[in-house]
CSV table of C-alpha atoms and ligand atoms in Angstrom, one decimal:
chain,number,residue,atom,x,y,z
A,6,UNK,CA,20.5,26.4,-4.1
A,7,UNK,CA,22.2,24.5,-7.0
A,8,UNK,CA,20.8,21.2,-8.0
A,9,UNK,CA,22.4,17.9,-7.4
A,10,UNK,CA,21.8,14.5,-9.0
A,11,UNK,CA,21.3,10.9,-8.2
A,12,UNK,CA,23.9,9.0,-10.2
A,13,UNK,CA,24.5,5.3,-10.7
A,14,UNK,CA,27.6,3.8,-12.3
A,15,UNK,CA,26.8,0.5,-14.0
A,16,UNK,CA,30.1,-1.4,-14.2
A,17,UNK,CA,31.7,0.6,-11.4
A,18,UNK,CA,34.5,-2.0,-10.7
A,19,UNK,CA,35.9,-1.9,-14.3
A,20,UNK,CA,38.6,0.1,-16.0
A,21,UNK,CA,36.1,2.7,-17.2
A,22,UNK,CA,34.0,2.5,-14.0
A,23,UNK,CA,36.8,3.3,-11.6
A,24,UNK,CA,37.9,6.2,-13.8
A,25,UNK,CA,34.3,7.5,-13.8
A,26,UNK,CA,34.4,7.4,-10.0
A,27,UNK,CA,37.6,9.4,-9.9
A,28,UNK,CA,36.3,11.9,-12.4
A,29,UNK,CA,33.0,12.5,-10.5
A,30,UNK,CA,35.1,13.3,-7.4
A,31,UNK,CA,37.9,15.4,-9.0
A,32,UNK,CA,35.4,17.4,-11.1
A,33,UNK,CA,33.2,17.9,-8.1
A,34,UNK,CA,30.1,16.6,-10.0
A,35,UNK,CA,26.9,17.7,-8.2
A,36,UNK,CA,25.9,14.4,-6.6
A,37,UNK,CA,23.0,13.9,-4.3
A,38,UNK,CA,23.4,10.1,-4.1
A,39,UNK,CA,25.8,7.6,-5.8
A,40,UNK,CA,25.0,4.0,-6.5
A,41,UNK,CA,27.7,1.6,-7.6
A,42,UNK,CA,26.5,-1.4,-9.6
A,43,UNK,CA,28.5,-4.4,-11.0
A,44,UNK,CA,28.1,-8.1,-11.4
A,45,UNK,CA,27.3,-10.6,-8.6
A,46,UNK,CA,31.1,-11.3,-8.4
A,47,UNK,CA,31.7,-7.8,-6.9
A,48,UNK,CA,28.8,-7.7,-4.4
A,49,UNK,CA,30.4,-7.4,-1.0
A,50,UNK,CA,33.2,-5.2,-2.2
A,51,UNK,CA,33.3,-1.5,-1.7
A,52,UNK,CA,34.9,1.5,-3.6
A,53,UNK,CA,35.9,4.8,-2.1
A,54,UNK,CA,34.2,8.0,-3.1
A,55,UNK,CA,35.1,11.3,-1.3
A,56,UNK,CA,36.5,9.3,1.6
A,57,UNK,CA,33.4,7.1,2.0
A,58,UNK,CA,33.3,3.4,1.3
A,59,UNK,CA,30.4,2.7,-1.0
A,60,UNK,CA,29.1,-0.9,-1.3
A,61,UNK,CA,28.8,-2.5,-4.8
A,62,UNK,CA,25.2,-3.5,-5.4
A,63,UNK,CA,24.0,-6.1,-7.9
A,64,UNK,CA,22.0,-4.9,-10.9
A,65,UNK,CA,18.3,-5.3,-10.4
A,66,UNK,CA,15.2,-3.3,-11.5
A,67,UNK,CA,15.0,-1.7,-8.1
A,68,UNK,CA,18.6,-0.5,-8.4
A,69,UNK,CA,17.5,2.0,-11.1
A,70,UNK,CA,14.8,3.6,-8.9
A,71,UNK,CA,15.4,7.2,-7.9
A,72,UNK,CA,18.3,7.6,-10.3
A,73,UNK,CA,18.7,10.6,-12.5
A,74,UNK,CA,21.8,9.6,-14.5
A,75,UNK,CA,23.2,6.2,-15.3
A,76,UNK,CA,26.8,6.1,-16.4
A,77,UNK,CA,26.9,2.6,-18.0
A,78,UNK,CA,30.2,0.8,-18.7
A,79,UNK,CA,29.5,-2.9,-18.2
A,80,UNK,CA,29.5,-4.0,-21.9
A,81,UNK,CA,26.9,-4.1,-24.6
A,82,UNK,CA,24.9,-7.0,-23.4
A,83,UNK,CA,24.4,-5.5,-20.0
A,84,UNK,CA,23.4,-2.1,-21.5
A,85,UNK,CA,20.9,-3.8,-23.8
A,86,UNK,CA,19.3,-5.6,-20.8
A,87,UNK,CA,19.2,-2.6,-18.4
A,88,UNK,CA,19.2,0.7,-20.3
A,89,UNK,CA,15.5,0.5,-21.2
A,90,UNK,CA,14.7,-0.4,-17.6
A,91,UNK,CA,16.6,2.6,-16.3
A,92,UNK,CA,15.0,5.0,-18.8
A,93,UNK,CA,11.5,3.6,-18.0
A,94,UNK,CA,12.2,4.5,-14.3
A,95,UNK,CA,13.1,8.1,-15.3
A,96,UNK,CA,16.9,8.1,-15.7
A,97,UNK,CA,19.0,9.2,-18.6
A,98,UNK,CA,21.6,6.6,-19.6
A,99,UNK,CA,25.0,7.6,-20.9
A,100,UNK,CA,26.3,4.4,-22.4
A,101,UNK,CA,29.9,3.6,-23.0
A,102,UNK,CA,29.2,0.3,-24.9
A,103,UNK,CA,28.5,0.0,-28.6
A,104,UNK,CA,25.0,-1.3,-28.0
A,105,UNK,CA,23.1,1.9,-29.1
A,106,UNK,CA,25.7,4.0,-30.9
A,107,UNK,CA,24.4,3.6,-34.4
A,108,UNK,CA,20.7,3.6,-33.4
A,109,UNK,CA,19.1,6.4,-35.4
A,110,UNK,CA,17.3,7.8,-32.4
A,111,UNK,CA,20.3,7.7,-30.1
A,112,UNK,CA,22.6,10.8,-30.1
A,113,UNK,CA,26.3,9.9,-30.4
A,114,UNK,CA,28.2,12.7,-28.8
A,115,UNK,CA,31.7,14.2,-28.4
A,116,UNK,CA,30.9,17.4,-26.5
A,117,UNK,CA,33.7,19.4,-28.2
A,118,UNK,CA,32.3,18.3,-31.6
A,119,UNK,CA,28.5,17.9,-31.7
A,120,UNK,CA,27.0,19.0,-28.3
A,121,UNK,CA,23.8,20.1,-30.1
A,122,UNK,CA,22.9,16.4,-30.7
A,123,UNK,CA,22.1,16.0,-27.0
A,124,UNK,CA,18.9,18.0,-27.4
A,125,UNK,CA,17.2,15.2,-29.3
A,126,UNK,CA,17.9,12.5,-26.8
A,127,UNK,CA,15.1,10.1,-25.7
A,128,UNK,CA,16.7,8.8,-22.6
A,129,UNK,CA,19.8,7.1,-24.0
A,130,UNK,CA,22.9,8.9,-25.2
A,131,UNK,CA,25.8,6.9,-26.6
A,132,UNK,CA,29.5,7.6,-25.9
A,133,UNK,CA,31.5,6.9,-29.1
A,134,UNK,CA,34.2,4.2,-29.4
A,135,UNK,CA,37.4,5.4,-27.8
A,136,UNK,CA,39.6,5.5,-30.9
A,137,UNK,CA,36.8,7.5,-32.7
A,138,UNK,CA,36.6,10.0,-29.9
A,139,UNK,CA,40.3,10.7,-30.0
A,140,UNK,CA,40.4,11.0,-33.7
A,141,UNK,CA,37.4,13.3,-34.0
A,142,UNK,CA,38.9,15.8,-31.5
A,143,UNK,CA,41.9,16.3,-33.8
A,144,UNK,CA,40.1,16.2,-37.2
A,145,UNK,CA,36.9,18.2,-36.4
A,146,UNK,CA,38.6,21.6,-35.9
A,147,UNK,CA,40.4,21.1,-39.3
A,148,UNK,CA,37.2,19.8,-41.0
A,149,UNK,CA,35.3,22.9,-39.9
A,150,UNK,CA,37.8,25.1,-41.8
A,151,UNK,CA,38.2,22.9,-44.9
A,152,UNK,CA,36.1,19.8,-45.5
A,153,UNK,CA,38.0,16.5,-45.2
A,154,UNK,CA,37.4,14.2,-48.1
A,155,UNK,CA,39.2,11.1,-46.9
A,156,UNK,CA,40.7,9.8,-43.7
A,157,UNK,CA,43.2,6.9,-43.5
A,158,UNK,CA,43.9,5.9,-39.9
A,159,UNK,CA,46.2,3.4,-38.3
A,160,UNK,CA,45.8,2.8,-34.6
A,161,UNK,CA,48.2,1.5,-31.9
A,162,UNK,CA,45.8,0.5,-29.1
A,163,UNK,CA,46.7,-0.2,-25.5
A,164,UNK,CA,45.9,-3.3,-23.5
A,165,UNK,CA,43.5,-1.4,-21.2
A,166,UNK,CA,41.2,-0.9,-24.2
A,167,UNK,CA,40.2,-4.5,-23.5
A,168,UNK,CA,39.5,-3.8,-19.8
A,169,UNK,CA,41.2,-4.0,-16.5
A,170,UNK,CA,41.8,-7.8,-16.8
A,171,UNK,CA,43.7,-7.4,-20.1
A,172,UNK,CA,46.0,-4.8,-18.5
A,173,UNK,CA,46.8,-7.3,-15.7
A,174,UNK,CA,47.4,-10.0,-18.3
A,175,UNK,CA,50.0,-8.0,-20.1
A,176,UNK,CA,51.9,-7.3,-16.9
A,177,UNK,CA,51.9,-11.0,-16.0
A,178,UNK,CA,53.0,-12.0,-19.5
A,179,UNK,CA,55.8,-9.4,-19.3
A,180,UNK,CA,57.0,-10.8,-15.9
A,181,UNK,CA,56.7,-14.4,-17.2
A,182,UNK,CA,58.7,-13.7,-20.4
A,183,UNK,CA,61.5,-11.9,-18.4
A,184,UNK,CA,61.7,-15.0,-16.1
A,185,UNK,CA,62.0,-17.3,-19.1
A,186,UNK,CA,58.4,-18.7,-18.8
A,187,UNK,CA,55.8,-19.1,-21.6
A,188,UNK,CA,53.3,-16.2,-21.6
A,189,UNK,CA,49.7,-17.3,-21.1
A,190,UNK,CA,46.9,-15.5,-23.0
A,191,UNK,CA,43.4,-15.9,-21.5
A,192,UNK,CA,41.8,-12.4,-21.8
A,193,UNK,CA,43.3,-11.4,-25.1
A,194,UNK,CA,43.6,-14.0,-27.9
A,195,UNK,CA,47.4,-14.0,-28.1
A,196,UNK,CA,50.3,-12.9,-25.9
A,197,UNK,CA,50.5,-9.1,-26.2
A,198,UNK,CA,53.7,-8.6,-24.2
A,199,UNK,CA,56.6,-8.0,-26.6
A,200,UNK,CA,54.2,-8.5,-29.4
A,201,UNK,CA,51.3,-6.9,-31.3
A,202,UNK,CA,48.4,-8.1,-33.4
A,203,UNK,CA,45.5,-6.8,-35.4
A,204,UNK,CA,42.6,-5.7,-33.2
A,205,UNK,CA,40.7,-8.7,-31.7
A,206,UNK,CA,37.2,-7.4,-32.2
A,207,UNK,CA,35.1,-9.7,-34.5
A,208,UNK,CA,35.9,-9.8,-38.2
A,209,UNK,CA,33.2,-8.7,-40.6
A,210,UNK,CA,32.5,-9.9,-44.2
A,211,UNK,CA,34.3,-6.8,-45.5
A,212,UNK,CA,37.6,-8.1,-44.0
A,213,UNK,CA,37.5,-5.2,-41.5
A,214,UNK,CA,37.2,-5.9,-37.8
A,215,UNK,CA,34.3,-4.2,-35.9
A,216,UNK,CA,36.7,-1.7,-34.2
A,217,UNK,CA,37.8,-0.5,-37.7
A,218,UNK,CA,34.2,-0.1,-38.9
A,219,UNK,CA,33.3,1.8,-35.7
A,220,UNK,CA,35.8,4.4,-36.6
A,221,UNK,CA,34.3,4.7,-40.1
A,222,UNK,CA,30.6,4.7,-39.2
A,223,UNK,CA,30.7,6.6,-35.8
A,224,UNK,CA,32.9,9.4,-37.2
A,225,UNK,CA,30.4,9.9,-40.1
A,226,UNK,CA,27.5,10.0,-37.6
A,227,UNK,CA,29.3,12.4,-35.2
A,228,UNK,CA,30.4,14.7,-38.1
A,229,UNK,CA,26.9,14.5,-39.6
A,230,UNK,CA,28.5,13.7,-43.0
A,231,UNK,CA,28.0,10.4,-44.8
A,232,UNK,CA,30.3,11.5,-47.6
A,233,UNK,CA,33.6,11.4,-45.8
A,234,UNK,CA,35.6,8.3,-47.0
A,235,UNK,CA,37.3,6.6,-44.1
A,236,UNK,CA,39.4,3.5,-43.7
A,237,UNK,CA,41.2,2.2,-40.7
A,238,UNK,CA,43.6,-0.5,-39.5
A,239,UNK,CA,43.4,-1.1,-35.8
A,240,UNK,CA,46.2,-2.9,-33.9
A,241,UNK,CA,46.8,-3.8,-30.3
A,242,UNK,CA,50.2,-2.9,-28.9
A,243,UNK,CA,51.8,-3.8,-25.6
A,244,UNK,CA,51.2,-0.4,-24.0
A,245,UNK,CA,49.2,-0.4,-20.8
A,246,UNK,CA,47.3,2.8,-21.2
A,247,UNK,CA,46.5,5.4,-23.9
A,248,UNK,CA,45.9,4.7,-27.6
A,249,UNK,CA,48.0,6.2,-30.5
A,250,UNK,CA,46.8,6.9,-34.0
A,251,UNK,CA,48.6,7.8,-37.3
A,252,UNK,CA,46.1,9.9,-39.3
A,253,UNK,CA,46.3,10.8,-43.0
A,254,UNK,CA,43.8,13.4,-44.1
A,255,UNK,CA,42.9,14.4,-47.6
A,256,UNK,CA,41.2,17.8,-48.0
A,257,UNK,CA,39.3,19.4,-50.9
A,258,UNK,CA,42.1,22.0,-51.2
A,259,UNK,CA,45.6,22.2,-49.8
A,260,UNK,CA,45.9,22.7,-46.0
A,261,UNK,CA,49.0,24.4,-44.9
A,262,UNK,CA,50.6,22.5,-41.9
A,263,UNK,CA,51.3,25.7,-40.0
A,264,UNK,CA,47.7,26.7,-40.4
A,265,UNK,CA,46.6,23.3,-39.1
A,266,UNK,CA,49.1,23.6,-36.2
A,267,UNK,CA,47.6,27.1,-35.3
A,268,UNK,CA,44.1,25.7,-35.4
A,269,UNK,CA,44.9,22.7,-33.3
A,270,UNK,CA,46.8,24.7,-30.7
A,271,UNK,CA,43.5,26.5,-30.0
A,272,UNK,CA,41.2,23.5,-30.3
A,273,UNK,CA,39.2,22.3,-27.3
A,274,UNK,CA,40.3,19.1,-25.8
A,275,UNK,CA,43.5,19.1,-27.8
A,276,UNK,CA,47.1,19.8,-26.7
A,277,UNK,CA,49.8,20.3,-29.3
A,278,UNK,CA,53.0,18.4,-28.5
A,279,UNK,CA,55.7,19.1,-31.1
A,280,UNK,CA,59.4,19.7,-30.6
A,281,UNK,CA,61.1,19.0,-33.9
A,282,UNK,CA,64.5,19.7,-32.4
A,283,UNK,CA,64.3,17.0,-29.8
A,284,UNK,CA,62.0,14.7,-31.8
A,285,UNK,CA,59.5,15.0,-29.0
A,286,UNK,CA,55.9,14.2,-30.1
A,287,UNK,CA,52.9,12.6,-28.4
A,288,UNK,CA,53.6,9.4,-26.5
A,289,UNK,CA,51.2,7.1,-24.6
A,290,UNK,CA,53.1,7.5,-21.3
A,291,UNK,CA,52.6,11.3,-21.5
A,292,UNK,CA,49.0,11.0,-22.6
A,293,UNK,CA,48.1,8.7,-19.7
A,294,UNK,CA,46.0,10.4,-17.1
A,295,UNK,CA,45.6,13.5,-19.3
A,296,UNK,CA,42.2,15.0,-20.2
A,297,UNK,CA,43.5,16.3,-23.6
A,298,UNK,CA,44.4,14.4,-26.7
A,299,UNK,CA,48.0,15.1,-27.6
A,300,UNK,CA,48.5,15.9,-31.3
A,301,UNK,CA,51.7,16.5,-33.2
A,302,UNK,CA,54.0,15.6,-36.1
A,303,UNK,CA,51.7,17.7,-38.4
A,304,UNK,CA,53.3,17.6,-41.8
A,305,UNK,CA,52.5,17.9,-45.5
A,306,UNK,CA,51.7,14.5,-47.1
A,307,UNK,CA,54.4,14.3,-49.8
A,308,UNK,CA,52.3,11.9,-51.8
A,309,UNK,CA,49.3,14.2,-52.2
A,310,UNK,CA,49.2,18.1,-52.4
A,311,UNK,CA,45.9,18.2,-50.4
A,312,UNK,CA,47.1,15.7,-47.8
A,313,UNK,CA,48.2,16.2,-44.2
A,314,UNK,CA,49.7,13.7,-41.8
A,315,UNK,CA,49.4,13.9,-38.0
A,316,UNK,CA,50.0,11.7,-35.0
A,317,UNK,CA,48.0,11.6,-31.8
A,318,UNK,CA,47.9,9.9,-28.4
A,319,UNK,CA,45.0,10.0,-26.0
A,320,UNK,CA,44.0,8.3,-22.7
A,321,UNK,CA,41.2,6.1,-24.0
A,322,UNK,CA,39.9,5.2,-20.6
A,323,UNK,CA,39.7,8.9,-19.7
A,324,UNK,CA,38.8,11.1,-22.8
A,325,UNK,CA,38.0,8.0,-24.8
A,326,UNK,CA,35.4,6.8,-22.3
A,327,UNK,CA,34.9,8.1,-18.8
A,328,UNK,CA,35.7,11.8,-19.2
A,329,UNK,CA,33.6,12.0,-22.4
A,330,UNK,CA,30.7,10.4,-20.5
A,331,UNK,CA,31.0,12.8,-17.6
A,332,UNK,CA,31.2,15.8,-20.0
A,333,UNK,CA,28.0,14.6,-21.6
A,334,UNK,CA,26.3,14.5,-18.1
A,335,UNK,CA,27.6,18.0,-17.4
A,336,UNK,CA,26.2,19.1,-20.8
A,337,UNK,CA,22.8,17.7,-19.9
A,338,UNK,CA,22.8,19.6,-16.7
A,339,UNK,CA,24.0,22.9,-18.3
A,340,UNK,CA,21.3,22.6,-21.1
A,341,UNK,CA,18.6,21.4,-18.7
A,342,UNK,CA,18.1,18.2,-20.6
A,343,UNK,CA,17.6,15.8,-17.7
A,344,UNK,CA,14.2,14.3,-17.2
A,345,UNK,CA,14.1,14.5,-13.4
A,346,UNK,CA,16.3,16.2,-10.9
A,347,UNK,CA,16.4,16.7,-7.1
A,348,UNK,CA,16.8,20.1,-5.5
B,21,NAP,N1,38.6,0.1,-21.6
B,21,NAP,C1,38.4,1.1,-22.5
B,21,NAP,O1,39.4,1.8,-22.9
B,21,NAP,C2,37.0,1.4,-23.0
B,21,NAP,C3,36.9,2.6,-23.8
B,21,NAP,C4,35.7,2.9,-24.3
B,21,NAP,C5,34.6,2.1,-24.0
B,21,NAP,N2,34.7,1.0,-23.3
B,21,NAP,C6,33.5,0.2,-23.0
B,21,NAP,O2,33.2,0.4,-21.7
B,21,NAP,C7,32.6,-0.8,-21.2
B,21,NAP,C8,33.4,-1.3,-20.0
B,21,NAP,O3,34.8,-1.5,-20.4
B,21,NAP,P1,35.9,-1.7,-19.3
B,21,NAP,O4,37.2,-1.7,-20.1
B,21,NAP,O5,35.7,-0.9,-18.1
B,21,NAP,O6,35.7,-3.3,-18.9
B,21,NAP,P2,36.1,-4.1,-17.6
B,21,NAP,O7,37.3,-3.5,-17.0
B,21,NAP,O8,36.2,-5.5,-18.0
B,21,NAP,O9,34.9,-3.8,-16.6
B,21,NAP,C9,33.6,-4.4,-16.9
B,21,NAP,C10,32.6,-3.9,-15.8
B,21,NAP,O10,31.3,-4.4,-16.1
B,21,NAP,C11,30.8,-5.2,-15.0
B,21,NAP,N3,30.0,-6.3,-15.6
B,21,NAP,C12,30.4,-7.3,-16.4
B,21,NAP,N4,29.3,-8.1,-16.6
B,21,NAP,C13,28.3,-7.6,-15.9
B,21,NAP,C14,26.9,-8.0,-15.7
B,21,NAP,N5,26.4,-9.1,-16.3
B,21,NAP,N6,26.2,-7.3,-14.9
B,21,NAP,C15,26.6,-6.2,-14.3
B,21,NAP,N7,27.9,-5.7,-14.4
B,21,NAP,C16,28.7,-6.4,-15.2
B,21,NAP,C17,32.1,-5.7,-14.3
B,21,NAP,O11,31.8,-6.1,-13.0
B,21,NAP,P3,32.6,-7.2,-12.2
B,21,NAP,O12,33.9,-6.5,-11.8
B,21,NAP,O13,31.8,-7.5,-11.1
B,21,NAP,O14,32.9,-8.3,-13.2
B,21,NAP,C18,33.0,-4.4,-14.4
B,21,NAP,O15,32.5,-3.5,-13.5
B,21,NAP,C19,32.6,-1.8,-22.4
B,21,NAP,O16,31.4,-1.7,-23.0
B,21,NAP,C20,33.7,-1.3,-23.3
B,21,NAP,O17,33.5,-1.6,-24.6
B,21,NAP,C21,35.9,0.7,-22.7
């Protein structure tokens, strides 16, 4: 008989949490028991899984008893408080927050890129930042053929990257502006409807925001290469779902765009979207709800003979968070890397 697992979603009511629930069902993840955890605010609510209404439970020590896998997506503070508790009770925690990503003993995994890193886990595995996951899927297959020396990224990040409430805020602001009212910004720092602004994560002494430095540091950790030079400018745009990225790559030697196209057309987790006749390239509305990262507009950088330009869009709630986490859980099962299982 095949094994099934006791799973808890921490942050089940959020943008990532509800996507996790959908993916566990649609991918027929082998579940023996499912616990849905969120804040006290959500206790009393239920969420549907396979036709059954499952109650939301508060987060307590007992909630992590008899759990094999915790899929955590309730923010860094909550993960810092509860991940250790869950691990002490025998669970493996796959964490969507940034709490443990750069910890030297915590593997940071994109299954299509560095699945081997899972073998060294000590109870916690980190899911990378969403913009980083999307970028690594497109860059890694090229980097494997010819090493990338430098990456220059500009991102166009959707409202849902800031959670379910930010998505609702942009809808409300859009309705308000169309009705001639002043838009109100409570979740995000400024009105995003009909606007854009540099990413609202905290600014660091370098002048970069934390989101930009995540792309730099996490990509190096995932690729296992501290030498790659990376810079990024992250921007929030009034798109509801799916992030876009303009990526400039500089290689050691010239990289023919047709060769890059051929490699990316075969790359796992990537879908090439290029119709030069109709100017049809990846768009957030076509990336939304998709498992693959859409990549296109691959062209020679006319300012550098070893440079390539490309454009990508990916559903950051799905592959940038929930799907990547579920794929890590599937990898742990496949490689027999879970601490405890039920038959
Ligand atoms: N959105 C994205 O695209 C994305 C992508 C990658 C990673 N992430 C990361 O995933 C995590 C969740 O993001 P999200 O966008 O899903 O946020 P969200 O929509 O705001 O959802 C947050 C979830 O965390 C729960 N929560 C908040 N405080 C809690 C507490 N003290 N104890 C227990 N549960 C608590 C919330 O429960 P209530 O509903 O009860 O408040 C809700 O279920 C964050 O760490 C975020 O950085 C998000």
